[in-house]
Amino acid sequence: MKTYLVTGAAGFIGANYIKYLLRIHEHIRVVILDALTYAGNLGTIAGDIDNERCIFVRGDICDRALVDDLFARYKFDYVVNFAAESHVDRSIENPQLFLLTNILGTQNLLDAARRAWVMGRDETGYPTWRAGVRYHQVSTDEVYGSLGDEGYFTEQTPLCPHSPYSASKTSADLFVMAYRDTYHMPVSITRCSNNYGPYHFPEKLIPLIIKNILEGKHLPVYGNGSNVRDWLYVEDHCKAIDLVVREGKPGEVYNVGGHNEKTNLEIVKLTIATIHRLMESHPEYRQVLKKKEIGPDGEIDISWINDDLITFVKDRLGHDQRYAIDPTKIREELGWYPETTFEVGIVRTIEWYLNHQDWVEEVTSGDYQKYYERMYKDR
Ligand code: NAD
Ligand code: TYD
């Protein structure tokens, strides 16, 4: 039986990952370490925690004593590090927090793993490692910087981050590689493009747009909306991480993305059109709208759910123009491919939000309103 330490699993991708792991593998044990920042929500994973196959520990990945204690207690085979400050706009506001969690937190986990997993030394002086262990870093395509109209990020693309967020994730990746080169630590890194799907915190583009439409608010598009992101359904990312942790070559980086490039304006228009279509075919969904004016047909009016909701606002500072992944390596070495097309994934995601408004209310009940006002009032 393999025991996993999964950090940050009360957040968006980590929560989807542990749900996927527990479903796919029977004989595993997962210990979740999460600080429950604004982005972490215990309710998201409460149904998965059974104190046998899935154990939850609230704590900070920067806490050396706690992390050492967890390694001693649970004898982890795998560490999968999702824990991070993950939002570019917040990193522009407060860069230092991103250095603390994303860089120092990663280095603290690497060091704890080294203390726990090193067995001795070989004849050349390098540490020898417990068999079968792996430290996996969940990274991002944003470490490569920004593309023009042409080309894709490969694993050989030079690292060239622009935002404080991506600079901190790049530093973390470099530490992971430094542990590989200096201590021969068995590590791997996945660099994935933008994810979407259930449990996505509504500070990121897609869930924010969905939330604003349901509340009848304007939809803020930065700049002229021409920036391109390569969108991947979250479960396809989880599947890629699972493959890399178990079967990927130690010491390697794998890019993860599904050739699904869209401009932000396309994403926003698609989201508007999909919500409108779903509400037309399932009038019961209209109950979740804040605005419940009755139209001439006696149903809640949805004629206002159209592109007029879009507002172009001041651009993000240092806004990367285009991200696009070349996933050849993971496809050829591990047989990974994205199973969920965007057409299917976006409908599934929107329906999930329509059916889980209680979750949205729960995660936005804290400082979200203040965050929104601060971030968008001068735009
Ligand atoms: P998220 O913000 O939704 O969740 C982050 C989680 O980490 C939260 O549960 C939070 O409580 C926890 N956390 C934060 N600081 C912590 C600390 N110091 N100690 C312990 N826990 C802490 O993030 P996400 O979107 O799920 O992203 C997860 C990882 O995937 C991140 O490392 C991110 O860089 C990477 N990534 C994200 C995307 C994307 O599209 N969202 C794409 C590629 C890579
Ligand atoms: P985001 O979801 O924050 O992810 P990332 O910055 O990591 O790619 O943003 C996705 C794109 O959407 C990015 O180009 C910025 C843009 N965007 C908006 O236009 N309006 C918004 O309100 C947000 C949050 C993002």
XYZ file of C-alpha atoms and ligand atoms in Angstrom:
448
model
C 0.000 0.000 0.000
C 1.349 3.413 -0.972
C 0.941 6.399 1.342
C 0.673 9.857 -0.189
C 1.238 13.246 1.375
C -0.924 15.584 -0.703
C -0.584 19.259 0.187
C -3.135 21.902 -0.764
C -5.901 19.334 -1.321
C -8.619 21.584 0.115
C -8.100 23.796 -2.954
C -9.332 23.423 -6.508
C -6.989 20.970 -8.248
C -5.769 19.160 -5.123
C -9.357 18.341 -4.097
C -10.152 16.994 -7.555
C -6.891 14.996 -7.419
C -7.560 13.255 -4.102
C -11.115 12.415 -5.204
C -9.661 10.925 -8.402
C -6.924 9.007 -6.510
C -9.320 7.520 -3.969
C -11.668 6.469 -6.765
C -9.021 4.960 -9.055
C -6.734 3.217 -6.534
C -8.116 0.970 -3.861
C -5.043 0.226 -1.759
C -3.693 3.661 -0.967
C -3.670 6.041 1.959
C -3.774 9.806 1.500
C -2.726 12.325 4.132
C -3.818 15.852 3.264
C -1.868 18.816 4.620
C -3.629 22.126 4.035
C -3.474 25.471 5.836
C -7.074 26.318 4.809
C -6.280 29.764 3.478
C -9.085 31.724 1.778
C -8.649 29.295 -1.166
C -8.993 26.118 0.883
C -12.346 24.788 1.993
C -12.758 21.775 4.247
C -16.325 21.266 3.033
C -14.979 20.419 -0.425
C -13.230 17.287 0.879
C -15.221 16.547 4.047
C -16.957 13.595 2.383
C -13.600 12.039 1.443
C -12.017 12.145 4.908
C -12.586 8.822 6.669
C -9.444 8.745 8.877
C -8.421 5.470 7.252
C -7.787 5.917 3.556
C -7.960 9.707 3.805
C -6.672 11.763 6.735
C -6.784 15.550 7.026
C -4.208 17.674 8.850
C -4.576 21.424 9.046
C -1.167 23.055 8.844
C 1.371 25.075 6.907
C 3.840 23.468 4.486
C 6.424 25.928 5.885
C 6.134 24.358 9.373
C 9.261 22.214 9.711
C 8.339 20.436 12.959
C 4.873 19.542 11.719
C 6.053 18.234 8.361
C 8.847 16.171 9.988
C 6.324 14.732 12.399
C 4.000 13.731 9.542
C 6.857 11.993 7.700
C 7.785 10.090 10.881
C 4.204 9.105 11.595
C 2.992 8.079 8.131
C 6.154 6.932 6.264
C 5.127 8.563 2.995
C 6.001 6.963 -0.327
C 4.898 9.943 -2.383
C 4.683 13.683 -1.787
C 2.499 15.620 -4.227
C 2.750 19.342 -3.623
C -0.251 21.399 -4.738
C -0.142 23.879 -1.846
C 0.474 27.352 -3.170
C -0.737 30.878 -3.432
C -2.145 30.520 -6.927
C -3.695 33.773 -8.129
C -1.674 36.132 -10.347
C -3.705 39.233 -9.399
C -3.112 38.619 -5.683
C 0.618 38.161 -6.390
C 0.686 41.604 -7.976
C -0.885 42.987 -4.781
C 1.280 41.084 -2.262
C 4.302 39.316 -3.787
C 5.993 38.330 -0.525
C 3.321 35.848 0.547
C 3.992 33.999 -2.716
C 7.679 33.669 -1.898
C 6.888 32.317 1.569
C 4.439 29.608 0.557
C 5.534 28.778 -2.959
C 9.310 28.861 -2.525
C 10.075 28.355 1.179
C 7.177 25.937 1.599
C 8.405 23.815 -1.319
C 11.959 23.836 0.021
C 10.696 22.827 3.477
C 8.874 19.823 1.989
C 11.936 18.851 -0.051
C 14.122 18.996 3.050
C 11.714 16.975 5.167
C 11.557 14.351 2.412
C 15.364 14.279 2.297
C 15.613 13.770 6.063
C 13.039 10.996 5.955
C 13.999 9.174 2.762
C 17.823 9.161 2.621
C 19.135 5.719 3.593
C 22.907 6.246 3.331
C 25.546 7.215 0.771
C 26.908 5.550 -2.315
C 30.637 5.241 -3.095
C 30.648 8.638 -4.847
C 29.182 10.381 -1.805
C 25.641 10.898 -3.156
C 22.730 10.025 -0.876
C 20.934 6.735 -1.507
C 17.130 6.866 -1.309
C 14.445 4.596 0.020
C 13.137 2.509 -2.893
C 10.039 3.719 -4.701
C 9.743 7.173 -3.165
C 8.928 10.275 -5.221
C 8.563 14.027 -4.612
C 6.209 15.526 -7.186
C 5.863 19.266 -7.760
C 2.675 20.582 -9.346
C 3.861 23.472 -11.467
C 2.451 25.656 -14.199
C 3.086 26.611 -17.818
C 3.385 30.205 -16.592
C 7.047 29.499 -15.698
C 7.818 29.653 -19.435
C 6.571 33.244 -19.777
C 4.504 34.396 -22.709
C 4.225 33.329 -26.360
C 3.491 35.397 -29.460
C 0.978 34.223 -32.060
C 3.024 31.127 -32.967
C 4.689 28.210 -31.220
C 4.205 26.100 -28.072
C 5.913 25.570 -24.727
C 7.994 22.377 -24.697
C 9.961 21.069 -21.710
C 13.051 22.680 -23.331
C 11.541 26.174 -23.502
C 13.680 28.479 -21.311
C 12.066 29.537 -18.031
C 11.086 33.200 -18.281
C 8.393 34.114 -15.728
C 6.852 37.593 -15.596
C 4.442 37.783 -12.655
C 5.410 37.439 -8.983
C 3.270 34.257 -8.967
C 5.086 32.659 -11.890
C 8.475 33.846 -10.592
C 7.775 32.070 -7.284
C 6.638 28.877 -9.055
C 9.775 28.999 -11.237
C 11.992 29.345 -8.159
C 10.253 26.351 -6.600
C 10.857 24.307 -9.783
C 14.526 25.287 -9.701
C 14.801 24.093 -6.088
C 13.210 20.778 -7.037
C 15.790 20.391 -9.802
C 18.571 21.491 -7.451
C 17.600 18.651 -5.069
C 17.645 16.247 -8.017
C 21.103 17.373 -9.125
C 22.693 17.870 -5.698
C 21.228 14.950 -3.760
C 19.970 12.704 -6.588
C 16.516 13.032 -5.075
C 13.773 11.194 -7.043
C 11.597 14.093 -8.165
C 9.227 14.969 -10.980
C 7.451 18.117 -12.129
C 4.303 18.636 -14.190
C 3.727 22.012 -15.832
C 0.095 22.363 -16.733
C -1.939 24.955 -18.575
C -5.075 26.669 -17.167
C -7.512 24.259 -15.504
C -11.280 24.579 -15.240
C -13.944 22.442 -13.581
C -15.755 21.888 -10.259
C -14.499 23.514 -7.014
C -12.685 26.345 -8.851
C -12.520 29.392 -6.578
C -14.441 32.325 -8.113
C -11.476 34.669 -8.285
C -10.284 32.912 -11.471
C -11.780 33.798 -14.855
C -14.314 31.022 -15.559
C -15.934 30.646 -12.102
C -15.906 34.428 -11.609
C -17.763 34.924 -14.882
C -20.304 32.228 -13.983
C -20.877 33.777 -10.550
C -21.253 37.298 -11.966
C -23.743 36.181 -14.632
C -25.914 34.456 -12.014
C -25.834 37.662 -9.958
C -26.587 39.862 -12.976
C -23.264 41.708 -12.614
C -20.914 43.015 -15.287
C -18.269 40.652 -16.615
C -14.816 42.252 -16.311
C -12.536 41.417 -19.248
C -8.972 42.685 -18.843
C -7.598 44.796 -21.706
C -9.186 43.895 -25.039
C -9.776 40.215 -24.165
C -7.295 38.946 -26.773
C -5.043 37.103 -24.303
C -4.965 33.377 -24.967
C -5.015 30.529 -22.438
C -4.892 26.768 -23.129
C -7.793 25.328 -21.090
C -7.775 21.797 -19.665
C -10.545 20.032 -17.739
C -9.247 19.505 -14.204
C -9.717 15.728 -14.122
C -7.437 15.362 -17.147
C -4.765 17.210 -15.178
C -5.322 14.883 -12.183
C -4.931 11.868 -14.439
C -1.669 13.266 -15.817
C -0.243 13.821 -12.315
C -1.261 10.313 -11.269
C 0.550 8.845 -14.286
C 3.692 10.911 -13.777
C 3.934 10.153 -10.039
C 3.649 6.404 -10.600
C 5.205 5.900 -14.032
C 7.073 9.059 -15.047
C 10.865 8.925 -15.171
C 12.447 10.341 -12.010
C 14.126 13.689 -12.535
C 11.887 14.654 -15.463
C 9.540 17.502 -16.317
C 6.275 16.810 -18.175
C 4.166 19.505 -19.813
C 0.402 18.950 -19.575
C -2.109 20.627 -21.882
C -4.756 19.748 -24.378
C -4.342 22.045 -27.410
C -7.426 24.013 -26.446
C -6.469 27.628 -26.957
C -9.112 30.299 -26.548
C -9.010 34.054 -26.106
C -10.501 35.365 -22.884
C -13.248 37.063 -24.871
C -14.155 33.721 -26.501
C -14.294 32.088 -23.062
C -16.574 34.782 -21.662
C -18.908 34.724 -24.681
C -19.063 30.920 -24.609
C -19.907 30.965 -20.913
C -22.702 33.500 -21.465
C -24.135 31.505 -24.386
C -23.934 28.190 -22.496
C -25.693 29.538 -19.411
C -28.382 31.073 -21.600
C -28.866 27.806 -23.501
C -29.012 25.697 -20.313
C -31.575 28.053 -18.783
C -33.649 27.929 -21.927
C -33.714 24.117 -22.000
C -33.984 23.711 -18.189
C -36.114 26.634 -16.880
C -35.682 25.270 -13.317
C -32.060 26.509 -13.408
C -33.411 30.095 -13.545
C -34.200 29.781 -9.837
C -30.492 30.352 -9.062
C -30.533 33.802 -10.696
C -30.466 36.699 -8.240
C -32.596 38.757 -10.632
C -35.991 37.071 -10.854
C -38.054 39.396 -13.056
C -40.873 37.588 -14.819
C -40.840 37.875 -18.617
C -43.848 38.090 -20.990
C -43.964 34.259 -21.195
C -44.527 33.954 -17.421
C -41.025 32.471 -16.814
C -38.065 34.227 -15.114
C -36.611 36.549 -17.749
C -33.203 35.590 -19.193
C -33.134 37.951 -22.180
C -30.532 40.083 -20.352
C -28.027 37.156 -20.299
C -26.134 38.295 -23.369
C -22.824 39.854 -24.455
C -23.936 43.304 -23.214
C -22.865 42.137 -19.738
C -19.210 42.269 -20.880
C -17.179 45.258 -19.651
C -13.642 45.833 -20.818
C -11.582 46.956 -17.830
C -8.022 48.106 -17.153
C -5.490 45.451 -18.115
C -3.519 43.333 -15.644
C 0.035 44.610 -15.135
C 2.571 42.482 -17.036
C -0.290 40.474 -18.543
C 1.112 37.432 -20.413
C -0.329 37.387 -23.939
C -0.488 33.692 -24.773
C 0.139 30.290 -23.172
C 0.057 27.072 -25.230
C 1.421 23.649 -24.323
C 3.063 21.025 -26.487
C 2.086 17.778 -24.696
C 4.051 15.417 -27.018
C 6.332 14.089 -24.266
C 3.621 12.984 -21.841
C 1.557 11.563 -24.684
C 4.417 9.543 -26.179
C 6.027 8.380 -22.906
C 2.969 7.792 -20.738
C 0.061 7.596 -23.189
C -1.707 10.586 -21.619
C -4.289 12.514 -23.606
C -7.121 14.844 -22.557
C -10.340 12.831 -22.389
C -12.758 15.719 -21.905
C -13.289 18.059 -24.848
C -13.884 21.700 -24.013
C -17.437 21.508 -25.401
C -18.286 18.769 -22.881
C -16.154 20.132 -20.019
C -17.574 23.656 -20.043
C -21.190 22.412 -19.937
C -20.302 19.979 -17.127
C -18.590 22.783 -15.211
C -21.436 25.269 -15.594
C -24.025 22.660 -14.596
C -21.892 21.826 -11.544
C -21.982 25.494 -10.487
C -25.718 25.748 -11.135
C -26.230 22.721 -8.882
C -23.731 23.764 -6.171
C -24.605 27.344 -5.316
C -24.328 26.379 -1.632
C -20.619 25.645 -2.209
C -20.146 29.020 -3.938
C -21.849 30.782 -1.044
C -19.710 28.929 1.483
C -16.362 29.732 -0.155
C -17.274 33.354 -0.803
C -18.751 34.015 2.635
C -15.456 35.323 4.102
C -13.406 38.156 2.636
C -14.455 37.552 -0.959
C -16.690 40.621 -1.200
C -13.897 42.882 0.085
C -11.432 41.236 -2.300
C -13.777 41.833 -5.232
C -14.314 45.478 -4.395
C -10.581 46.089 -3.865
C -9.564 44.321 -7.072
C -12.221 45.654 -9.407
C -13.252 49.094 -8.133
C -10.482 51.029 -9.955
C -10.541 48.935 -13.095
P -5.943 26.919 -5.018
O -5.553 28.329 -4.725
O -7.344 26.603 -5.402
O -5.598 26.001 -3.749
C -4.411 26.133 -3.024
C -4.540 25.302 -1.757
O -3.300 25.390 -1.032
C -5.626 25.790 -0.801
O -6.360 24.695 -0.292
C -4.853 26.481 0.315
O -5.515 26.426 1.576
C -3.568 25.674 0.326
N -2.421 26.417 0.882
C -2.028 27.680 0.561
N -0.942 28.014 1.281
C -0.632 26.940 2.058
C 0.398 26.667 2.996
N 1.319 27.584 3.283
N 0.417 25.465 3.610
C -0.536 24.523 3.315
N -1.533 24.734 2.449
C -1.578 25.923 1.810
O -4.918 26.429 -6.138
P -5.150 25.474 -7.392
O -5.705 26.257 -8.508
O -5.827 24.249 -6.945
O -3.640 25.124 -7.769
C -2.972 24.043 -7.145
C -1.553 23.976 -7.680
O -1.578 23.808 -9.098
C -0.750 25.243 -7.411
O 0.566 24.846 -7.051
C -0.756 25.969 -8.751
O 0.422 26.733 -8.900
C -0.789 24.802 -9.719
N -1.434 25.076 -11.022
C -2.665 25.647 -11.092
C -3.275 25.825 -12.331
C -4.677 26.398 -12.444
O -5.191 26.578 -13.541
N -5.380 26.658 -11.354
C -2.619 25.450 -13.497
C -1.348 24.875 -13.395
C -0.777 24.688 -12.155
P -6.928 33.616 -14.379
O -8.121 32.735 -14.291
O -6.625 34.544 -13.258
O -5.673 32.650 -14.680
P -4.150 33.032 -15.124
O -3.912 34.462 -14.918
O -3.342 32.187 -14.205
O -4.052 32.602 -16.559
O -7.037 34.487 -15.691
C -7.210 33.873 -16.961
C -7.212 34.984 -17.998
O -8.395 35.775 -17.816
C -6.034 35.929 -17.848
O -5.591 36.315 -19.152
C -6.620 37.137 -17.127
C -8.070 37.151 -17.571
N -9.059 37.665 -16.603
C -9.981 38.630 -16.986
O -9.985 39.090 -18.140
N -10.892 39.063 -16.059
C -10.918 38.597 -14.785
O -11.773 39.074 -13.956
C -9.973 37.590 -14.409
C -9.950 37.049 -13.004
C -9.057 37.148 -15.352
